[in-house]
Coordinates of N, CA, C and O in Angstrom, one line a residue:
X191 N 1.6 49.2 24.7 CA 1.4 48.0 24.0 C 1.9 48.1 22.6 O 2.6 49.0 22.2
X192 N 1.4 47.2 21.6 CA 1.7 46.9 20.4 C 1.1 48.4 19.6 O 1.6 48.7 18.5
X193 N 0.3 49.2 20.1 CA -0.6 50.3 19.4 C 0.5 51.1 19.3 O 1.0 51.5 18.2
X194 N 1.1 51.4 20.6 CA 2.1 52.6 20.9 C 3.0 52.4 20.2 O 3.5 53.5 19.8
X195 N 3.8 51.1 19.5 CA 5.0 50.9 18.9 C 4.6 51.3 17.6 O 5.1 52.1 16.9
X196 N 3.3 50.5 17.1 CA 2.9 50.8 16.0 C 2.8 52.4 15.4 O 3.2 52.7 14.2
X197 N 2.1 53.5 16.6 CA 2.3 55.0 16.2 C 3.7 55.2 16.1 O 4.2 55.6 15.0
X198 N 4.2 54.9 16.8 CA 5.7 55.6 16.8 C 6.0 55.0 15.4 O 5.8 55.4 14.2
X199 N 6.8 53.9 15.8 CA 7.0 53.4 14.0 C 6.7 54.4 12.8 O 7.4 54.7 11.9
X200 N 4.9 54.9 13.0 CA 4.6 55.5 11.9 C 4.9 56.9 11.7 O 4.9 57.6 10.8
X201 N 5.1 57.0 12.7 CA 5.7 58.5 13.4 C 7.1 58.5 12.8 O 7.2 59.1 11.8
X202 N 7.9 58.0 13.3 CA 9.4 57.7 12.4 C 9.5 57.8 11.0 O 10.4 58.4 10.4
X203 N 8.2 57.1 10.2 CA 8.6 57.0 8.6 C 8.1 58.2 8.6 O 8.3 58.5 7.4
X204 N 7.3 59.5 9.3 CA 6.7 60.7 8.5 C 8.1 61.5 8.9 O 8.4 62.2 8.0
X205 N 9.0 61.7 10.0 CA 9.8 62.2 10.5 C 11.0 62.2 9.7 O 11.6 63.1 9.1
X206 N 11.2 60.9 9.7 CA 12.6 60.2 8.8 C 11.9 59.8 7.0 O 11.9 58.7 6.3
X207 N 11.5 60.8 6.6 CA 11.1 60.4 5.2 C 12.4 60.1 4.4 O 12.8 59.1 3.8
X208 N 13.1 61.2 4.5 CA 14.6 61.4 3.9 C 15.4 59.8 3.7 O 15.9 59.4 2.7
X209 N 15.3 59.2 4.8 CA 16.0 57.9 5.1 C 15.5 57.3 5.2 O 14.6 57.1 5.9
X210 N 16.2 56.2 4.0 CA 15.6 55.0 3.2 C 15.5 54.1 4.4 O 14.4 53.8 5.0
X211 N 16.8 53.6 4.7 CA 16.8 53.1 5.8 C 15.7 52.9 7.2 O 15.3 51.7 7.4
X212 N 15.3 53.7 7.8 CA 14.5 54.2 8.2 C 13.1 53.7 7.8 O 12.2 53.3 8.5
X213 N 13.2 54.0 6.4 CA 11.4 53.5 5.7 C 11.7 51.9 5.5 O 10.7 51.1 5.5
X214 N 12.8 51.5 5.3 CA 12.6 49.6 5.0 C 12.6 49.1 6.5 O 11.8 48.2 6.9
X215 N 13.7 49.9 7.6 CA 13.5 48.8 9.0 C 11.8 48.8 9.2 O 11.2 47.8 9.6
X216 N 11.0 50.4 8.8 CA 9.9 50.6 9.4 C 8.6 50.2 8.5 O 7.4 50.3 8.9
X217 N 8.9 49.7 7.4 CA 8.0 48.5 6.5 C 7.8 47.4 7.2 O 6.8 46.9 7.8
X218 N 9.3 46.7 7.1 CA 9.9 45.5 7.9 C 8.9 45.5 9.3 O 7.9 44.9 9.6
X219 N 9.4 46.2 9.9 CA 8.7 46.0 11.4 C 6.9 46.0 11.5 O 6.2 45.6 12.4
X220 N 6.4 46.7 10.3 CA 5.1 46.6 10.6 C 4.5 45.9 10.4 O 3.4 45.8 11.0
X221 N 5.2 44.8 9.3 CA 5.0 43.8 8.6 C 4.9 42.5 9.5 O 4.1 41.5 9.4
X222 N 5.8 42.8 10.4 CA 6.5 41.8 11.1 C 5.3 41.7 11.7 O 4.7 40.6 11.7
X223 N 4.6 42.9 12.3 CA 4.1 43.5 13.8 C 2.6 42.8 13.2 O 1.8 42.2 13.9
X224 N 2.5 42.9 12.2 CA 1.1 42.6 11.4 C 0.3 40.9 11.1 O -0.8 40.4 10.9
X225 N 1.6 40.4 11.3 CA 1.8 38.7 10.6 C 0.2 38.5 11.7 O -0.1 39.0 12.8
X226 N -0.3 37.8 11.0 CA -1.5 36.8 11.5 C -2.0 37.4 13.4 O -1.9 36.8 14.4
X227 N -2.4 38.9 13.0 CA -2.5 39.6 14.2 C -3.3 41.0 14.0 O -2.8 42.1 13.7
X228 N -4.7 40.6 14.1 CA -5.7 41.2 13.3 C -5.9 42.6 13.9 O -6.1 43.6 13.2
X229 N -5.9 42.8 15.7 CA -5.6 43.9 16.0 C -4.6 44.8 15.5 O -5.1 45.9 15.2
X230 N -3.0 44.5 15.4 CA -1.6 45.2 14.9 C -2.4 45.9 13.6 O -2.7 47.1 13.7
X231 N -2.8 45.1 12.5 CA -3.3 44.9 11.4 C -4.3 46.6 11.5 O -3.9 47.7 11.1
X232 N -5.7 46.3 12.2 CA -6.1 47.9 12.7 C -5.6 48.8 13.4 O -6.2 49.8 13.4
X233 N -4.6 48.9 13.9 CA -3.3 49.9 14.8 C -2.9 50.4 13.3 O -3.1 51.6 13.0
X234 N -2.4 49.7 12.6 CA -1.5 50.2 11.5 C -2.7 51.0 10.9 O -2.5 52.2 10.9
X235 N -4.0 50.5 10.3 CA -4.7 51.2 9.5 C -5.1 52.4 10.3 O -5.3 53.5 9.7
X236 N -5.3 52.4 11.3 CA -6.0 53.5 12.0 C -4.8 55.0 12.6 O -5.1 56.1 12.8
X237 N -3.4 54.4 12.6 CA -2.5 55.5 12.7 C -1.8 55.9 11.8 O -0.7 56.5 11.9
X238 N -2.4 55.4 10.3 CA -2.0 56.4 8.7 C -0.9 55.3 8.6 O 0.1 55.8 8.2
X239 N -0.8 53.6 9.0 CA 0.5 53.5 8.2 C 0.1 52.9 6.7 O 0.9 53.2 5.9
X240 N -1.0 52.2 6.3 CA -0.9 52.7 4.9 C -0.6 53.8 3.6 O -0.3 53.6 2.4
X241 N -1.0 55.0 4.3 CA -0.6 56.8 3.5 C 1.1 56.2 3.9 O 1.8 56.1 2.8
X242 N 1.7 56.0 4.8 CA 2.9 55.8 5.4 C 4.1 54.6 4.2 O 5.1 54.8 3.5
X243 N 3.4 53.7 4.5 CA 3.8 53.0 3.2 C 3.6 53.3 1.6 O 4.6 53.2 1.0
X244 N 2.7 53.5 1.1 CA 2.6 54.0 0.1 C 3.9 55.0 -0.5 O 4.5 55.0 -1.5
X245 N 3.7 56.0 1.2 CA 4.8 57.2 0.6 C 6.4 56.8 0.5 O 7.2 57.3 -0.2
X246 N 6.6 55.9 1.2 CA 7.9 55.5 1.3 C 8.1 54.7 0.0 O 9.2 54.8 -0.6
X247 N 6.9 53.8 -0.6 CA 7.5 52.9 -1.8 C 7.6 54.2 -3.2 O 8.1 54.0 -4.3
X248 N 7.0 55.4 -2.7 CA 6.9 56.2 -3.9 C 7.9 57.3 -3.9 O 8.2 57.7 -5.1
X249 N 8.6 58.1 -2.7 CA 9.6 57.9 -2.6 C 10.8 57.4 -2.9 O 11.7 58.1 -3.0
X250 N 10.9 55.4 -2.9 CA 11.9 54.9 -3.0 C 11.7 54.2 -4.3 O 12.2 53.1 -4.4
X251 N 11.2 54.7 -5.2 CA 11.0 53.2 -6.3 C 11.9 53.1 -6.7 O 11.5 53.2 -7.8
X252 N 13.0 52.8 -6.8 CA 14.2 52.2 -7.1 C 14.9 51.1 -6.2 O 15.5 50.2 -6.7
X253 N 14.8 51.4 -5.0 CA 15.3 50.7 -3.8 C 14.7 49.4 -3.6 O 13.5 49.3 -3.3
X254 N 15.3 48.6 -3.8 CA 15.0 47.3 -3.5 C 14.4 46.9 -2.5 O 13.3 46.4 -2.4
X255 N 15.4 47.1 -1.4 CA 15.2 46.9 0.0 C 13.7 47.6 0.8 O 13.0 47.2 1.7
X256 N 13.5 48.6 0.1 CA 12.1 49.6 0.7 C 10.9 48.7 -0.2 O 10.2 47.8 0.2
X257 N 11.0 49.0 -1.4 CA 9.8 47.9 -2.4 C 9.5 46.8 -1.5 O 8.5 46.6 -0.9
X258 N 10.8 45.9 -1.3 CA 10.3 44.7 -0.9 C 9.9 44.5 0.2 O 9.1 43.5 0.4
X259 N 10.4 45.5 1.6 CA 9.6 45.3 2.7 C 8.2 45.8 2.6 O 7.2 45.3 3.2
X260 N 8.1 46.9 1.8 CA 6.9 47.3 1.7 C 5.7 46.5 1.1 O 4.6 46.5 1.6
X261 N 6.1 46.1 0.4 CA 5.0 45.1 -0.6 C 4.9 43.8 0.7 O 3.8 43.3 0.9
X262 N 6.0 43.4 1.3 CA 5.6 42.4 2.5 C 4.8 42.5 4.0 O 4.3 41.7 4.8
X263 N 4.9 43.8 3.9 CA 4.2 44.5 5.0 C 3.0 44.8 4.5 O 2.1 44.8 5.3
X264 N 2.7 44.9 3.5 CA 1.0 45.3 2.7 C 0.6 43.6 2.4 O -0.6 43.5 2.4
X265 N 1.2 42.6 2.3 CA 0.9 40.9 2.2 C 0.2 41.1 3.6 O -1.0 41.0 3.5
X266 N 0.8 41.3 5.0 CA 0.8 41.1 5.7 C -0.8 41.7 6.4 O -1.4 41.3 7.4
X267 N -1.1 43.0 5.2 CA -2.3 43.5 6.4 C -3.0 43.1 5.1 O -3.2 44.1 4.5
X268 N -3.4 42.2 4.4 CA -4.0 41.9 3.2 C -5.3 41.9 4.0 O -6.0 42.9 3.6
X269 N -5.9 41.1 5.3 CA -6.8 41.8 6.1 C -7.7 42.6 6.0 O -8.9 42.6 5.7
X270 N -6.8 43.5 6.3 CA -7.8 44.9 6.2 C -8.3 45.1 5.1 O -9.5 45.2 4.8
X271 N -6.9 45.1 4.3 CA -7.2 45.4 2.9 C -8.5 45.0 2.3 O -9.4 45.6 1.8
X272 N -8.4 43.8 2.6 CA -10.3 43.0 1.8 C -11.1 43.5 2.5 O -12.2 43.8 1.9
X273 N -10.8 43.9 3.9 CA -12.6 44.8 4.9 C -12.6 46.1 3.9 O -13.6 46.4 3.3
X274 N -11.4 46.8 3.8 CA -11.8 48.2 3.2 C -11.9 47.9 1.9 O -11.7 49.0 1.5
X275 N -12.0 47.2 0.9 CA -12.4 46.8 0.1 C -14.3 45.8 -0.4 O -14.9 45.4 -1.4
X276 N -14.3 45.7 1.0 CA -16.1 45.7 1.1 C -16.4 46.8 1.4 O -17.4 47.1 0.7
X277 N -16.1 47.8 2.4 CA -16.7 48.6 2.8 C -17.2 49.7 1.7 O -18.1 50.6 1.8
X278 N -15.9 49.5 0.6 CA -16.0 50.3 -0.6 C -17.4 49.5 -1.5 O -18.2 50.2 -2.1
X279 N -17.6 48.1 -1.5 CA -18.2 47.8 -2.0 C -20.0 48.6 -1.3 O -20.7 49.1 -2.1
X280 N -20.1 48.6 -0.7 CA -21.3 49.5 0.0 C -21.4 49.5 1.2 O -21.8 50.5 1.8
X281 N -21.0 48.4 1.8 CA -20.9 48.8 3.6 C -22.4 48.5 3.9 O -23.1 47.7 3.2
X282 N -22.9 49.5 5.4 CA -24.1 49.6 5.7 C -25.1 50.2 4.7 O -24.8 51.4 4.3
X283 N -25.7 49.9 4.4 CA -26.8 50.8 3.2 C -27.7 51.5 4.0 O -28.3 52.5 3.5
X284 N -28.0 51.0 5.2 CA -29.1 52.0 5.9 C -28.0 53.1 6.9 O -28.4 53.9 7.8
X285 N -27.0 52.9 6.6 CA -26.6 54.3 7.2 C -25.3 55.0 6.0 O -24.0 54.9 6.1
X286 N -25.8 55.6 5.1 CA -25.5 56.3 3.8 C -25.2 57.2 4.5 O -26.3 57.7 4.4
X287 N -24.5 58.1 5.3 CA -24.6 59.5 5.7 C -23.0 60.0 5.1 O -22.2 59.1 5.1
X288 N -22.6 61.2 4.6 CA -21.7 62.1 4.7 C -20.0 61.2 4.9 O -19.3 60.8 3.9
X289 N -19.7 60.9 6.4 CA -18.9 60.5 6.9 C -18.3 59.0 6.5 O -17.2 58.7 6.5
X290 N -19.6 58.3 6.0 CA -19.4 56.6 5.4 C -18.9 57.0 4.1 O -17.9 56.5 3.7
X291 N -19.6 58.1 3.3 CA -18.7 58.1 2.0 C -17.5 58.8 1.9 O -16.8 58.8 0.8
X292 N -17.2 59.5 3.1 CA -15.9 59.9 3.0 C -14.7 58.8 3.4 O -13.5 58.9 3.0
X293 N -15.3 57.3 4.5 CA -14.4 56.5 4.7 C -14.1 55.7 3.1 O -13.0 55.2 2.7
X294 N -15.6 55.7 2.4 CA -15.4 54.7 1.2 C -14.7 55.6 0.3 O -14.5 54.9 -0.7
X295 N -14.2 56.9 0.0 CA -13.7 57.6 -0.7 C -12.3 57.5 -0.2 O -11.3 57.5 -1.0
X296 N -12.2 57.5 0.8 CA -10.8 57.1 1.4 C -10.0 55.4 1.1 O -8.9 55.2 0.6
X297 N -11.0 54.4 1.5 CA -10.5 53.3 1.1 C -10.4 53.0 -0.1 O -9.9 51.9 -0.4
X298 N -10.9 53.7 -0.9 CA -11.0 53.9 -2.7 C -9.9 54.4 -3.4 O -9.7 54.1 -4.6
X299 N -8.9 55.5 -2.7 CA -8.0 55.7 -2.3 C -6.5 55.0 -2.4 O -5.6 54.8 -3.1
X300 N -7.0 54.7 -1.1 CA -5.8 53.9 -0.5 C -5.2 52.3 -1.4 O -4.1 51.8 -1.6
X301 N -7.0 52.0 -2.0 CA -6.7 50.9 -1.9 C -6.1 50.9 -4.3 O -5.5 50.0 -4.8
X302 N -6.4 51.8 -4.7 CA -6.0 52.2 -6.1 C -5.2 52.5 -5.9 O -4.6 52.2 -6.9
X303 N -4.2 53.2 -5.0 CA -2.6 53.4 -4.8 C -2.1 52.1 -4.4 O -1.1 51.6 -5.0
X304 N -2.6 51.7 -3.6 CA -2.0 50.3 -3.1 C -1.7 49.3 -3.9 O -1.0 48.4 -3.3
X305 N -2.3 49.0 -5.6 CA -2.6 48.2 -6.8 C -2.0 49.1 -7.7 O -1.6 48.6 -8.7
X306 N -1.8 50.1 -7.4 CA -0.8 51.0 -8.5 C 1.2 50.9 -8.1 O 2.1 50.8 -8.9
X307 N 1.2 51.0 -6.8 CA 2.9 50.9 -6.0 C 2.8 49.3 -6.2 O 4.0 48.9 -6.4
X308 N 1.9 48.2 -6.1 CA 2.0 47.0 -7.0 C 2.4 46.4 -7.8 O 2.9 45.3 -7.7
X309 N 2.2 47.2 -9.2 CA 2.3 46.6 -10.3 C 3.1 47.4 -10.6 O 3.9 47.0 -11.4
X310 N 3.6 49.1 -9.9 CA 5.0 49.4 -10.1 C 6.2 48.8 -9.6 O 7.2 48.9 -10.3
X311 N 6.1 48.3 -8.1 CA 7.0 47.3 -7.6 C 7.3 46.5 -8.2 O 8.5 46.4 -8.1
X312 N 6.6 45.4 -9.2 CA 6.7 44.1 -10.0 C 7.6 44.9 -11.2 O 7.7 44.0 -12.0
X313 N 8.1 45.8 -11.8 CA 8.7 46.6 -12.6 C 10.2 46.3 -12.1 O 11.2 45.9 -12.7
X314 N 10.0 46.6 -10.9 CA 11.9 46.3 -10.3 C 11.9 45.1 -9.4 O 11.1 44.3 -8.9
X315 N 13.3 45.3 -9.5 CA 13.6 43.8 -8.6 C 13.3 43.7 -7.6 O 13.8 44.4 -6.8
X316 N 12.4 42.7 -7.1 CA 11.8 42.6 -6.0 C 12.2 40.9 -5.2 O 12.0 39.8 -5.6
X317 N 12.6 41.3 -4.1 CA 13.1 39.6 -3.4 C 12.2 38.7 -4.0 O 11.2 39.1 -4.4
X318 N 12.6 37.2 -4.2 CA 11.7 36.2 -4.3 C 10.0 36.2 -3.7 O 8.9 36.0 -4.1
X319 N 10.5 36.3 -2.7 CA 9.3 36.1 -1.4 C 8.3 37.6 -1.3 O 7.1 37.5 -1.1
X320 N 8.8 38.4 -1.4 CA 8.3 40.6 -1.8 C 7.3 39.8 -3.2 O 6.1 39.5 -3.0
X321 N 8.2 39.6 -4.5 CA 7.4 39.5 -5.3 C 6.1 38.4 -5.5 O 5.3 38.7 -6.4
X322 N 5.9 37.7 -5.0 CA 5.6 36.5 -4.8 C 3.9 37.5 -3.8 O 2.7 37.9 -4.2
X323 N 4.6 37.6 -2.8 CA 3.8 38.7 -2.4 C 2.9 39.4 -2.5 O 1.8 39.4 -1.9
X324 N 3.4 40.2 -3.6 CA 2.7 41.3 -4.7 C 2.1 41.2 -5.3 O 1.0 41.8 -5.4
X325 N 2.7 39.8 -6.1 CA 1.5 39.2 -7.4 C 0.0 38.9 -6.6 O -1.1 39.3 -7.0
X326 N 0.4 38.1 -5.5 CA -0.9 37.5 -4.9 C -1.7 38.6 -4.5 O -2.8 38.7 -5.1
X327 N -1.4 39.5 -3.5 CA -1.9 40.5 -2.9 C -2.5 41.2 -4.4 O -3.7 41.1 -4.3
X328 N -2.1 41.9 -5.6 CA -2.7 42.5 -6.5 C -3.5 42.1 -7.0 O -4.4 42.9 -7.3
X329 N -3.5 40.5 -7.5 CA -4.4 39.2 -8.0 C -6.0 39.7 -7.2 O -7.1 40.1 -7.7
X330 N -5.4 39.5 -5.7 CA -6.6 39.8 -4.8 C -7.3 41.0 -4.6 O -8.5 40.9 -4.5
X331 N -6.7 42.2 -4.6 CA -7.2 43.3 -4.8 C -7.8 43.6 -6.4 O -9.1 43.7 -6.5
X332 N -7.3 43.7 -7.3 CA -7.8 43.7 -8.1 C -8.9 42.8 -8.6 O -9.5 43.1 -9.6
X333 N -9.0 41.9 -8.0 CA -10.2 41.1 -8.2 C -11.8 41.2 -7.4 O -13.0 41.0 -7.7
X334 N -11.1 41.9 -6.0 CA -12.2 42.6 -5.4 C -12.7 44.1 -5.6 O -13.7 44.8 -5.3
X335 N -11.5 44.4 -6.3 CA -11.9 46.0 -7.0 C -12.7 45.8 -7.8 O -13.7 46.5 -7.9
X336 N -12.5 44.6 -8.9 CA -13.8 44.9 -10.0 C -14.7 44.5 -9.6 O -15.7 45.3 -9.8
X337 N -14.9 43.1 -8.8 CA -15.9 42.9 -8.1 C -17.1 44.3 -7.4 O -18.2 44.6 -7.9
X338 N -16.6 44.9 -6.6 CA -16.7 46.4 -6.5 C -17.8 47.1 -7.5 O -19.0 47.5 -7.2
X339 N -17.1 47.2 -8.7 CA -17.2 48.2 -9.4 C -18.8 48.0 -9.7 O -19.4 48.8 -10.4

């Protein structure tokens, strides 16, 4: 199903780091894979393609083509993004144990890189529609980040 394409995909951008190409068809496709499809959206989070994206836009910051699928593909799981961004906000409070603060130290993470390859993408040229994107998705993250805080 959609899970298995999704590992592989993610599997491809850690294999094929070298190749840009490679990292924009595999932004592109997750993005695609992600559009208004809340399962895809947990496939991707759950088989590292966020660390996955991240690495490719930090890798490519110059490249147009990788920035902007990437920043479209991160619009795309904006989703998750807001859950792991409550769960940072505290989650369950009656179950505090070890493992919940290592997921909230993770999504704490992910989600400060994800607002940082943001506001560095908005630096270069970014498609109409990538930037547009960005703005919004940062707008919203960083508004639930302070929220957060």
């Amino acid at each position: 199903g959609s899970a298995d394409g999704i590992r592989t995909i993610i599997q491809a951008m850690t294999i094929f780091i070298d190749r840009k190409e490679v990292q924009e068809a595999a932004c592109m496709a997750l993005g695609n894979l992600c559009e208004r499809n809340g399962s895809n959206q947990m496939a991707v989070k759950t088989h590292g393609g966020l660390p996955a994206i991240i690495a490719a836009t930090r890798r490519y910051p110059t490249i147009i083509a990788v920035q902007s699928a990437a920043c479209d593909a991160l619009k795309q799981m904006a989703q998750v993004l807001m859950m792991m961004v409550v769960v940072k906000k505290g989650g369950d409070d009656n179950n505090n144990n070890n493992n919940n603060n290592n997921n909230n130290d993770n999504n704490s993470n992910n989600n400060t890189e994800i607002i940082e390859l943001l506001t560095q993408a908005q630096k270069v040229y970014l498609t109409p529609t990538a930037r547009e994107n960005a703005e919004r998705l940062l707008i919203l993250l960083e508004t639930q980040d302070n929220d957060a805080s």
